[in-house]
mmCIF file of C-alpha atoms in Angstrom:
data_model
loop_
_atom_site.group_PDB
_atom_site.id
_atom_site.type_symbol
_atom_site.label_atom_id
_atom_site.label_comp_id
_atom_site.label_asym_id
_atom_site.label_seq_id
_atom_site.Cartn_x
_atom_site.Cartn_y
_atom_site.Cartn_z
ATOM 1 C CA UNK P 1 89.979 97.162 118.097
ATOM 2 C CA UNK P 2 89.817 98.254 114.504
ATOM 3 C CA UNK P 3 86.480 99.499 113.049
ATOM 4 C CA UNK P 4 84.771 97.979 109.763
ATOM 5 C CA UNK P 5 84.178 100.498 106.868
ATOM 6 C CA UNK P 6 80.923 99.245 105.216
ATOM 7 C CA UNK P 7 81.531 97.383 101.679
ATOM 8 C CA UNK P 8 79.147 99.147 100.296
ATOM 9 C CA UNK P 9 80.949 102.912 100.654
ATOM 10 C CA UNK P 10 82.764 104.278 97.815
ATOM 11 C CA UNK P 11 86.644 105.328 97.778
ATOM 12 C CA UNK P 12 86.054 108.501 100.129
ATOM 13 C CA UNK P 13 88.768 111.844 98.969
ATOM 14 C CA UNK P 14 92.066 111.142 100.583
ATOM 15 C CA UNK P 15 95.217 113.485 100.041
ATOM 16 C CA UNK P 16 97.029 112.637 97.119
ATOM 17 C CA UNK P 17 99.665 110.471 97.671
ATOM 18 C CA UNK P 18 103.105 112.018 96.976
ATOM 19 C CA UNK P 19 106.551 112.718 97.908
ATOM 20 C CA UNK P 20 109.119 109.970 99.697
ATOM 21 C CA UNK P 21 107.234 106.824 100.183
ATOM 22 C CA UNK P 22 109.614 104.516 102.448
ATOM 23 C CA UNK P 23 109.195 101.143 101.266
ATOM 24 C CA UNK P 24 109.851 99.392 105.012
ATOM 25 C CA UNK P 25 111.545 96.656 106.095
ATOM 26 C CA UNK P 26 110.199 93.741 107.955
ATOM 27 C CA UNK P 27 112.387 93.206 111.062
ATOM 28 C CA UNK P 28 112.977 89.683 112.416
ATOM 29 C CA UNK P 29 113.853 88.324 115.161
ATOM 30 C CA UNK P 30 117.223 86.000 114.389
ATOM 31 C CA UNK P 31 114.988 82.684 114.645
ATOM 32 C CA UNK P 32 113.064 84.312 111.345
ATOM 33 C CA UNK P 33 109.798 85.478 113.551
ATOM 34 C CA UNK P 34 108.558 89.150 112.641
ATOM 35 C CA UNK P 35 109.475 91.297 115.591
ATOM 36 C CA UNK P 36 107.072 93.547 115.778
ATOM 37 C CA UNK P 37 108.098 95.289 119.233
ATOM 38 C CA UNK P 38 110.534 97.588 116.905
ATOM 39 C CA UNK P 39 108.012 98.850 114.400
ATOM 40 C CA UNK P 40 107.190 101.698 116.524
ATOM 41 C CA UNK P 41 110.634 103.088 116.585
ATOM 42 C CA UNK P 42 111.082 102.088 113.132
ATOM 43 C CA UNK P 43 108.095 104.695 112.383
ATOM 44 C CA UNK P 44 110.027 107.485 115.255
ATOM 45 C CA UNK P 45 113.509 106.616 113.556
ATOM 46 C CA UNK P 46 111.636 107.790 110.098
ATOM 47 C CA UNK P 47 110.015 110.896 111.198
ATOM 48 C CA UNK P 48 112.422 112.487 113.496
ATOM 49 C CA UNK P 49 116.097 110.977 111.939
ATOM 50 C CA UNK P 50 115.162 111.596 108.400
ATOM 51 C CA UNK P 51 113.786 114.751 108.533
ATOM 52 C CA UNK P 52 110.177 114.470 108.706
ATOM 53 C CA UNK P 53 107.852 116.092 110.627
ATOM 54 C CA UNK P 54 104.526 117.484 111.677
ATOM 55 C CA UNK P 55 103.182 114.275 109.629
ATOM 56 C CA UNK P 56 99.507 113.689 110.371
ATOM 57 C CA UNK P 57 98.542 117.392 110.801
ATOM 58 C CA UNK P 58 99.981 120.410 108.198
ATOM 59 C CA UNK P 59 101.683 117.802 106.290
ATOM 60 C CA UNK P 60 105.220 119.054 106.673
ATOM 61 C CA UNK P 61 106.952 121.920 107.468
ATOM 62 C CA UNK P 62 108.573 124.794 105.749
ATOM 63 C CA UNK P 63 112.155 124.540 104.396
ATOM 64 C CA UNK P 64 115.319 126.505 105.647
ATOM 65 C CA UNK P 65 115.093 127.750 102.465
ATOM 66 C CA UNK P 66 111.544 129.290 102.950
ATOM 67 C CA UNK P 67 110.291 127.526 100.402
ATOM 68 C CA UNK P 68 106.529 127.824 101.322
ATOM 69 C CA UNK P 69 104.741 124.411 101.300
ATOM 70 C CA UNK P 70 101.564 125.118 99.129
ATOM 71 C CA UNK P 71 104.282 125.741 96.644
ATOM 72 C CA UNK P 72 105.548 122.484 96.593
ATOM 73 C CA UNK P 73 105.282 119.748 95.026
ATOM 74 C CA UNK P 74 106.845 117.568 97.140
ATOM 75 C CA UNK P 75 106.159 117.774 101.072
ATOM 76 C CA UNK P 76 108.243 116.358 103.516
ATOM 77 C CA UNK P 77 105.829 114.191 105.198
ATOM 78 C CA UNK P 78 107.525 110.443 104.160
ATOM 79 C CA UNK P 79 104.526 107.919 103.874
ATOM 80 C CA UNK P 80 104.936 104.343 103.865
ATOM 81 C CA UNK P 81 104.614 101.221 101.781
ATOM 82 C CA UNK P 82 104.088 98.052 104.042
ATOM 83 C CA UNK P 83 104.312 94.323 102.857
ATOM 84 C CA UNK P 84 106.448 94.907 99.418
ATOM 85 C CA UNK P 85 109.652 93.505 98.030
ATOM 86 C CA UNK P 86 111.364 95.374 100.501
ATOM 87 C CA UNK P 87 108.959 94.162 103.043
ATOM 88 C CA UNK P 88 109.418 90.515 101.799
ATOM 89 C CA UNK P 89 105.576 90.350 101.613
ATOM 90 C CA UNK P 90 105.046 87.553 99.485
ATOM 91 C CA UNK P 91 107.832 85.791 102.080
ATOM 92 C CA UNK P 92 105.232 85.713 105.196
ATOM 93 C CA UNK P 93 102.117 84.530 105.698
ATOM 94 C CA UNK P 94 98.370 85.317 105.158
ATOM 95 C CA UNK P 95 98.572 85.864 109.277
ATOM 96 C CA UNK P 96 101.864 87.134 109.487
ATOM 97 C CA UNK P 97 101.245 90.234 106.545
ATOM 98 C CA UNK P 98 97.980 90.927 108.834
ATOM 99 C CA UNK P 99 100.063 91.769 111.979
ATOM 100 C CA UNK P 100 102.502 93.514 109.992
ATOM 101 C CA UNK P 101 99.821 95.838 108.585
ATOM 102 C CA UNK P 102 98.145 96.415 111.616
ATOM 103 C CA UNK P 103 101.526 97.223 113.520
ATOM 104 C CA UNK P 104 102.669 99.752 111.196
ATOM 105 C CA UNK P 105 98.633 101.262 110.836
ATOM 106 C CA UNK P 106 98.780 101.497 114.969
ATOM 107 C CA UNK P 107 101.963 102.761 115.679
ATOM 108 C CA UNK P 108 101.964 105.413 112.472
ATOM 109 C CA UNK P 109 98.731 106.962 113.613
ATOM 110 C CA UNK P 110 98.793 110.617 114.208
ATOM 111 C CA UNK P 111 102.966 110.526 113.271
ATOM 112 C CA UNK P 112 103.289 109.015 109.419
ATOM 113 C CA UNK P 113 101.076 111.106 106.731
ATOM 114 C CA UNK P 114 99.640 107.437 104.971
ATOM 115 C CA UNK P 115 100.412 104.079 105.261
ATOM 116 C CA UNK P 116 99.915 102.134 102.142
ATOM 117 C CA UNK P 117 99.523 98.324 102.406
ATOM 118 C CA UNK P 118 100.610 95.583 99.755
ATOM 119 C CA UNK P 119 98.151 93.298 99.163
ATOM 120 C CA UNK P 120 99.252 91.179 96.229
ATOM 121 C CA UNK P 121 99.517 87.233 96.054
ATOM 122 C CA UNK P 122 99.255 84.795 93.477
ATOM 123 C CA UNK P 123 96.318 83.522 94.965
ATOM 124 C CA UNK P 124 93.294 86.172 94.251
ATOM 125 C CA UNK P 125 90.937 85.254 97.296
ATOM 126 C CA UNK P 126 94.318 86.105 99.477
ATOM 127 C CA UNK P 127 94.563 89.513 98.075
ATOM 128 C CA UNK P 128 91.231 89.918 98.504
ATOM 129 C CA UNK P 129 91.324 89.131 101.832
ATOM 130 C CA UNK P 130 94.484 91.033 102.494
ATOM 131 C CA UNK P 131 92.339 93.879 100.699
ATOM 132 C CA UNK P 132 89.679 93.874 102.712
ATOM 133 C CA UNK P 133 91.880 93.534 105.909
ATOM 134 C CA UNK P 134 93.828 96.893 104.906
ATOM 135 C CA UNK P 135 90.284 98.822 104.664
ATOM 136 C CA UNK P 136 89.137 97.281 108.009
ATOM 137 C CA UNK P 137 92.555 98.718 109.982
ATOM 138 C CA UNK P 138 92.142 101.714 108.716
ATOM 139 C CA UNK P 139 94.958 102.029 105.978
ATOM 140 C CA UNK P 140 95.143 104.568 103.892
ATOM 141 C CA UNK P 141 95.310 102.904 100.480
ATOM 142 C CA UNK P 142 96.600 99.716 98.689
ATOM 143 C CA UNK P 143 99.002 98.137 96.235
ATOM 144 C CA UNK P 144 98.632 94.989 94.107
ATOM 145 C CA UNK P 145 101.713 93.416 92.311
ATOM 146 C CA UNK P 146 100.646 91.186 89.122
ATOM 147 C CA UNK P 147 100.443 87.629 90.023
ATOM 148 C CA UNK P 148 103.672 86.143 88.529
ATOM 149 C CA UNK P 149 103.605 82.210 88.141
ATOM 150 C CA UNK P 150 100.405 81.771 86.814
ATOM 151 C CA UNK P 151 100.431 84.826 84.717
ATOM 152 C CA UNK P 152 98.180 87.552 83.048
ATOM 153 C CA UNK P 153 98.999 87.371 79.227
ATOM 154 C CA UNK P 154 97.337 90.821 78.537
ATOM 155 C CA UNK P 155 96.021 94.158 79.347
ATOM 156 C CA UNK P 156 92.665 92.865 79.974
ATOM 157 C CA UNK P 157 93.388 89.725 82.243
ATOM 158 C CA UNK P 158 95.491 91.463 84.626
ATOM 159 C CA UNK P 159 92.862 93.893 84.949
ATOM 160 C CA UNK P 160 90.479 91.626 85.780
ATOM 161 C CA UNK P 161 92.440 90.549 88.241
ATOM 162 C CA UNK P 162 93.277 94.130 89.761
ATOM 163 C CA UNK P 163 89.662 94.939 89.592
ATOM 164 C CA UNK P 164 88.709 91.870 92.073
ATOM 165 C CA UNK P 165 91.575 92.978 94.476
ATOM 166 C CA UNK P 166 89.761 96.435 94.377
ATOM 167 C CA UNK P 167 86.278 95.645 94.659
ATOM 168 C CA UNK P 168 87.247 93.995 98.224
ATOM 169 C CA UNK P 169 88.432 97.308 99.645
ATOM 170 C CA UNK P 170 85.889 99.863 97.899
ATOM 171 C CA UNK P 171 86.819 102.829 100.417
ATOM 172 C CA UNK P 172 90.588 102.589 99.832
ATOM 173 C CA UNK P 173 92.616 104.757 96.644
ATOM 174 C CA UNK P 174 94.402 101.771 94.825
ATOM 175 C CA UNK P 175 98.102 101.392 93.684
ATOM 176 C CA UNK P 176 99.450 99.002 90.305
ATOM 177 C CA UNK P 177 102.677 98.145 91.646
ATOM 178 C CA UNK P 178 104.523 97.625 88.119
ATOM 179 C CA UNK P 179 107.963 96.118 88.800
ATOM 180 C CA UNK P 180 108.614 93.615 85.194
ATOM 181 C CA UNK P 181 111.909 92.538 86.217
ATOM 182 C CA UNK P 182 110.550 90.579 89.247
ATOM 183 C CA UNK P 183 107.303 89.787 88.159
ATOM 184 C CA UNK P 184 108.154 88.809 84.441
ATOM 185 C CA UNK P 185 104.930 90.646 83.478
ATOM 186 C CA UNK P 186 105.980 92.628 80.489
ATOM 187 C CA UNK P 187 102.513 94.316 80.009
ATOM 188 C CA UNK P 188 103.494 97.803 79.576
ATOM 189 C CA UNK P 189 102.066 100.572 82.192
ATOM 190 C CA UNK P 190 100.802 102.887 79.656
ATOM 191 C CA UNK P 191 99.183 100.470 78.122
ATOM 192 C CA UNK P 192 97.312 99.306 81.058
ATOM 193 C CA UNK P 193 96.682 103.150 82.195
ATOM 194 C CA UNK P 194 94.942 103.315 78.979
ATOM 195 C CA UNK P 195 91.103 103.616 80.125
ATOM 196 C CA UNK P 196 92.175 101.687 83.490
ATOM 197 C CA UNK P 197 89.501 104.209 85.731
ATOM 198 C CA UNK P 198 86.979 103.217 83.962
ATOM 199 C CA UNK P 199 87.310 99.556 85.292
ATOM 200 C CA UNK P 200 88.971 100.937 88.390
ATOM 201 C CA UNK P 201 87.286 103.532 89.943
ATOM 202 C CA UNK P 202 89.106 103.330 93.175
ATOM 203 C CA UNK P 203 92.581 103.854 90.570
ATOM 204 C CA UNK P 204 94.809 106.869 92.079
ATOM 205 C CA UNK P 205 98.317 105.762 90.623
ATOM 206 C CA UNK P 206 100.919 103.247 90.276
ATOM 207 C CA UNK P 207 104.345 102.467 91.439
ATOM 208 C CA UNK P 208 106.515 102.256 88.352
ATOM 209 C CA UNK P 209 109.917 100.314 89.352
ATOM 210 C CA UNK P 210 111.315 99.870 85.879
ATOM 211 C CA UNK P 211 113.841 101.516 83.981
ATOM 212 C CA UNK P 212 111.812 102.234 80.855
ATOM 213 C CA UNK P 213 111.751 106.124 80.951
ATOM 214 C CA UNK P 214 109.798 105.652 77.364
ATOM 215 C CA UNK P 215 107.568 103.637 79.165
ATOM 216 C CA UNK P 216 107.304 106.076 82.544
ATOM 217 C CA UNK P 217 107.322 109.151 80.136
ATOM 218 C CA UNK P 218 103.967 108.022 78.318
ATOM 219 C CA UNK P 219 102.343 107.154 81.886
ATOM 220 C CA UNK P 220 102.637 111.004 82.506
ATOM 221 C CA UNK P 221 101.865 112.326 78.838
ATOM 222 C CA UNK P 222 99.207 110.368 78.010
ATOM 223 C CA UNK P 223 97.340 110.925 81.361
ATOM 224 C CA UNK P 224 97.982 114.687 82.327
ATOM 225 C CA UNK P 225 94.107 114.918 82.566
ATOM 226 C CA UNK P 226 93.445 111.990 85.604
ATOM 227 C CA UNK P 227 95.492 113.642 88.452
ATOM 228 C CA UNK P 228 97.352 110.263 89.117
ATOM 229 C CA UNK P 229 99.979 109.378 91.365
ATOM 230 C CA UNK P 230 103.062 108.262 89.259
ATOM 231 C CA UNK P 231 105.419 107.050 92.167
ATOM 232 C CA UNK P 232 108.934 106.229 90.765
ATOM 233 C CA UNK P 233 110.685 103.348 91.893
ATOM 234 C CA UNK P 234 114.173 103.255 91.044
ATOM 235 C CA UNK P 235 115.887 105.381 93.663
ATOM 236 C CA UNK P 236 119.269 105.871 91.790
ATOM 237 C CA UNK P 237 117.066 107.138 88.532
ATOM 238 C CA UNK P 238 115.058 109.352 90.411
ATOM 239 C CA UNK P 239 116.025 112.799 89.189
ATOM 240 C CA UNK P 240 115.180 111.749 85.562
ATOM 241 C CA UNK P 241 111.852 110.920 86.816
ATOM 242 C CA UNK P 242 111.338 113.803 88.210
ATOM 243 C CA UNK P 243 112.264 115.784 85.166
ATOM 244 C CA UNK P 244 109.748 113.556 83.539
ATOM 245 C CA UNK P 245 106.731 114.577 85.516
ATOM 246 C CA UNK P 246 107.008 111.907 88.715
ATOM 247 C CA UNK P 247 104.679 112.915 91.795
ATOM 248 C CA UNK P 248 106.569 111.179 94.293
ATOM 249 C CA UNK P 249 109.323 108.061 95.122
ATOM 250 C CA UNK P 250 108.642 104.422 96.679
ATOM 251 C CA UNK P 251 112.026 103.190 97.208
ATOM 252 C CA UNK P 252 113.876 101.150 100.136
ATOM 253 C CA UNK P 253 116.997 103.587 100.322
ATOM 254 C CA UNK P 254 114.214 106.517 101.876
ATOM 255 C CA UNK P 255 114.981 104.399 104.821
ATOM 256 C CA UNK P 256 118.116 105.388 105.242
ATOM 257 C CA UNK P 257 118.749 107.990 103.012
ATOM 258 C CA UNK P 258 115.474 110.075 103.234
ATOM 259 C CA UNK P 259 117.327 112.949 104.556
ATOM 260 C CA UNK P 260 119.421 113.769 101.326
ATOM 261 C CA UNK P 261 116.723 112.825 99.087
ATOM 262 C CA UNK P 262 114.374 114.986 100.310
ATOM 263 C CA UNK P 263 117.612 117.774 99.446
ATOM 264 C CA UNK P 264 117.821 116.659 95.798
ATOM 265 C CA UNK P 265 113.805 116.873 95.693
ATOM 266 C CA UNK P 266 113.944 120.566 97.078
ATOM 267 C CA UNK P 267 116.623 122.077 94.892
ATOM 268 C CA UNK P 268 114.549 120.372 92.537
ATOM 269 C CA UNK P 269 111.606 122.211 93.180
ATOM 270 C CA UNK P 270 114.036 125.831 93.660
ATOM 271 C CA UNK P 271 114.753 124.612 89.758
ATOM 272 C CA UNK P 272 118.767 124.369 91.322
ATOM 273 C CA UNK P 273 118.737 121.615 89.011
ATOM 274 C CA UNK P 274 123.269 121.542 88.783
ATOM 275 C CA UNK P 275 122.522 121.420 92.932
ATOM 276 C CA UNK P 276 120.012 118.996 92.217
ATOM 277 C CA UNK P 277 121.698 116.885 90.085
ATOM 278 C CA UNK P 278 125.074 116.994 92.416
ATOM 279 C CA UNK P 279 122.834 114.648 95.014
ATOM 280 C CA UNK P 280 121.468 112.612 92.554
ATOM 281 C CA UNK P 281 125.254 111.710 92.022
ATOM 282 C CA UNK P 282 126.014 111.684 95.464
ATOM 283 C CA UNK P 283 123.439 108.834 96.045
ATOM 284 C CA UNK P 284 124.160 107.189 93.466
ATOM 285 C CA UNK P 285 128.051 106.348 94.108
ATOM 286 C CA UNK P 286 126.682 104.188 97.277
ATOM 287 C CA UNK P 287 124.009 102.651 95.411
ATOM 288 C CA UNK P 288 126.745 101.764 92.354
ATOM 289 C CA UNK P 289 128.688 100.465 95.086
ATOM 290 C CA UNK P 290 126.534 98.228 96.695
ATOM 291 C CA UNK P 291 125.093 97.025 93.727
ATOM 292 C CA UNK P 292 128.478 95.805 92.972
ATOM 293 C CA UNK P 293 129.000 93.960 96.085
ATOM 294 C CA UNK P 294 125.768 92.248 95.540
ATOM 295 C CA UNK P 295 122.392 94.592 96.774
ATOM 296 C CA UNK P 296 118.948 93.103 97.753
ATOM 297 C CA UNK P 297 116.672 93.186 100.436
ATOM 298 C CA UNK P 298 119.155 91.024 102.431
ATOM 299 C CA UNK P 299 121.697 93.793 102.612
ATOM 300 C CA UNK P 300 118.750 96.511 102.767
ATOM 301 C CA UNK P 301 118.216 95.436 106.710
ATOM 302 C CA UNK P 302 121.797 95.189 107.176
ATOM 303 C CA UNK P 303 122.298 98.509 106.107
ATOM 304 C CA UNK P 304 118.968 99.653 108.209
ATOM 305 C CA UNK P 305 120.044 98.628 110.993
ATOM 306 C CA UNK P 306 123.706 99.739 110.527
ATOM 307 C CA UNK P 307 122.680 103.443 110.286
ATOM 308 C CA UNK P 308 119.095 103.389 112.434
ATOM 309 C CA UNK P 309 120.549 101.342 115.482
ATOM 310 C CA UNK P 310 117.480 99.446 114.942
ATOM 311 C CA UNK P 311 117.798 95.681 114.927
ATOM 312 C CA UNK P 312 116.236 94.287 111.606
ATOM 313 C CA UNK P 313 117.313 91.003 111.813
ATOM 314 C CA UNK P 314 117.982 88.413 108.883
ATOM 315 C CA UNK P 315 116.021 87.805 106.017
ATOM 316 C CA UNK P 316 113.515 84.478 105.648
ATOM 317 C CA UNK P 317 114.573 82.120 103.611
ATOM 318 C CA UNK P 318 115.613 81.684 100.539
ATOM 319 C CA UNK P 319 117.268 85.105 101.084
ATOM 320 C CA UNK P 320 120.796 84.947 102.934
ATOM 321 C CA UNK P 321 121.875 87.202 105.668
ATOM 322 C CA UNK P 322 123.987 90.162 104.552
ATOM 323 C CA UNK P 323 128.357 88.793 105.070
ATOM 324 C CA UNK P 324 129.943 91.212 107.732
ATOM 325 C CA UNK P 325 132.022 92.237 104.740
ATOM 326 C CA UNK P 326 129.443 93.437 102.816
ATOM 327 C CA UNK P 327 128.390 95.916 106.247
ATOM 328 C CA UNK P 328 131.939 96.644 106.825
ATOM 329 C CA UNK P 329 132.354 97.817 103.280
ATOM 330 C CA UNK P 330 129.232 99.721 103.500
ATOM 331 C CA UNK P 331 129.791 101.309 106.592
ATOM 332 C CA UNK P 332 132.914 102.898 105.128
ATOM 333 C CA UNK P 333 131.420 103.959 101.803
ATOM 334 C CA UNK P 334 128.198 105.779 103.702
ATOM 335 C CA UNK P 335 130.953 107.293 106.333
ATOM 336 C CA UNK P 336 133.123 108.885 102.905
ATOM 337 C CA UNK P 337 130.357 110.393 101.533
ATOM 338 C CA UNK P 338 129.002 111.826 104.391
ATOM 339 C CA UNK P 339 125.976 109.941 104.793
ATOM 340 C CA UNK P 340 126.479 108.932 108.680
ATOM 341 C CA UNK P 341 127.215 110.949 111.514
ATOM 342 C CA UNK P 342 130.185 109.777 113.480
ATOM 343 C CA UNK P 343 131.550 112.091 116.323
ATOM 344 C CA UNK P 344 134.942 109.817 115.841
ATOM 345 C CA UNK P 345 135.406 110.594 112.105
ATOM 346 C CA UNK P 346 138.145 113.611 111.503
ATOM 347 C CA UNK P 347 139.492 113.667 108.431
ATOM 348 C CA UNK P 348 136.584 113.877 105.730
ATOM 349 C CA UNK P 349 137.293 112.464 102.057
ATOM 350 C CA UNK P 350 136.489 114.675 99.174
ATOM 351 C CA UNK P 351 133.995 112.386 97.981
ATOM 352 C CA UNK P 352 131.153 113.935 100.376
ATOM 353 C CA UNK P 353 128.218 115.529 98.946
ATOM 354 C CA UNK P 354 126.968 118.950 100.264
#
């Protein structure tokens, strides 16, 4: 079904990877199976609900604002990141992550702009194989996490590692997924940027899900030169990152809240940065919210499936479904601030963004 790219070719040009990245969901069947039957409305429910289209071919399309395209930094187009946190990868199995990666490679052909796989594991040989896999479906890139019980004490271990994972999927750009607070790996990114091409050819960027602006900052400064793709992955922090030189997002609220990000990314880019920084708020009173209620990838698919109509199930184990309070409560914060489209809602609060 899928054809083989020959180990022996070399990463071939692909478009740089910017912009939204929706970090996706797994959906589940209530027994805990992956349902894969709704991945191909998950990828419709993306383009057409969230405002993306024309994906595969011009990469977008212009902006009520006639803000031409080549001018942009930031298309529309939202790629995707399968098999992540979000995607409680390292939750399902060797098998299970294959299917997965070949649903969403299948069904986002022609519609989604890339598909990114994640391809970590604490085991080596199983990234490698996921690696490999990814190349052989015809993804358009991967993403390693740092192994995180057995861990790399320095720069030059983890490395090692990352270069094993890469060397398995030669034609594919490759992703450091750097996310510290999960992984307890405190090596910092610009530190392992440093010269990181040079053992990596296949390097195009990293995901950077940490709140250390210092940190992100001196992945920008320090490598203005490589044309990298520094993907920012704290949604609520995003405009900072922006300011800061980021290329694009990963984050799991582009699910749902694609639409007004893409907004605060194009006043943004019409420097409307008051307008701009006016959304930033705006989606960040829900996330402050949630957070306080208790916000994971649990209440991620409750939330997904709240808004999409999309059934994403429960989490596996040793996650816990999202409480029907938690959903109720976040109904009613995404209906005040305007963030869901109900026919039956009159009277507006004065806490929605526009």
């Amino acid at each position: 079904m899928f054809s083989r790219l020959s180990s022996s070719s070399m990463a071939s040009p692909k478009k740089k990877l910017q912009g939204l990245v929706a970090a996706t969901i797994t959906p589940m069947t209530e027994n805990g199976e992956i349902n894969l039957s709704v991945i191909g409305q998950y990828v419709d429910y993306l383009v057409k609900e969230q405002g993306v289209k024309n994906i595969f071919g011009k990469g977008g399309r212009k902006m009520e604002s006639e803000v031409k395209m080549e001018t942009r930094r930031f298309p529309l187009p939202i790629p995707s990141s399968v098999n992540g946190t979000t995607g409680e990868g390292l939750s399902l199995s060797i098998s299970e992550r294959r299917r997965v990666a070949e649903e969403w490679v299948t069904k986002g052909r022609n519609k989604l702009d890339q598909v990114v796989i994640h391809v970590g594991a604490l085991s080596l040989k199983e990234s490698q194989e996921l690696a490999q896999h990814a190349a052989e479906i015809g993804a358009d890139g991967i993403a390693v996490i740092a192994p995180f019980f057995l861990k790399p004490w320095n720069k030059d271990v983890l490395i090692n590692f990352l270069k094993e994972v890469a060397a398995a999927a030669p034609a594919l750009p490759f992703y450091y997924y750097h996310i510290p607070a999960l992984t307890g790996v405190k090596i910092r990114a610009e530190e392992l940027l440093d010269g990181i091409q040079e053992k990596i050819p296949t390097f195009q960027g990293l995901k950077f899900s940490d709140t250390d602006l210092l940190d992100f900052g001196q992945c920008v400064d320090q490598n203005r030169q490589q044309q990298f793709a520094f993907l920012f992955g704290v949604d609520e922090q995003l405009l900072s990152a922006l300011v800061m030189g980021a290329t694009g997002a990963v984050g799991s609220t582009y699910n749902y809240l694609g639409k007004k990000t893409n907004q605060m990314l194009e006043a943004f880019e019409r420097k409307d940065f008051s307008l701009a920084l006016n959304y930033q708020f705006c989606i960040q009173r829900f996330i402050n919210f949630v957070v306080k209620l208790g916000f994971g990838v649990s209440q991620t698919k409750a939330i997904m499936s709240l808004v999409s109509g999309i059934p994403m199930g429960p989490p596996r184990l040793p996650l816990q479904k999202a409480s029907r309070e938690f959903t109720d409560h976040a109904e009613a914060k995404l209906k005040s601030l305007d963030f869901l489209s109900f026919t039956g809602l009159k009277d507006r609060n004065l806490e929605t963004c526009s």
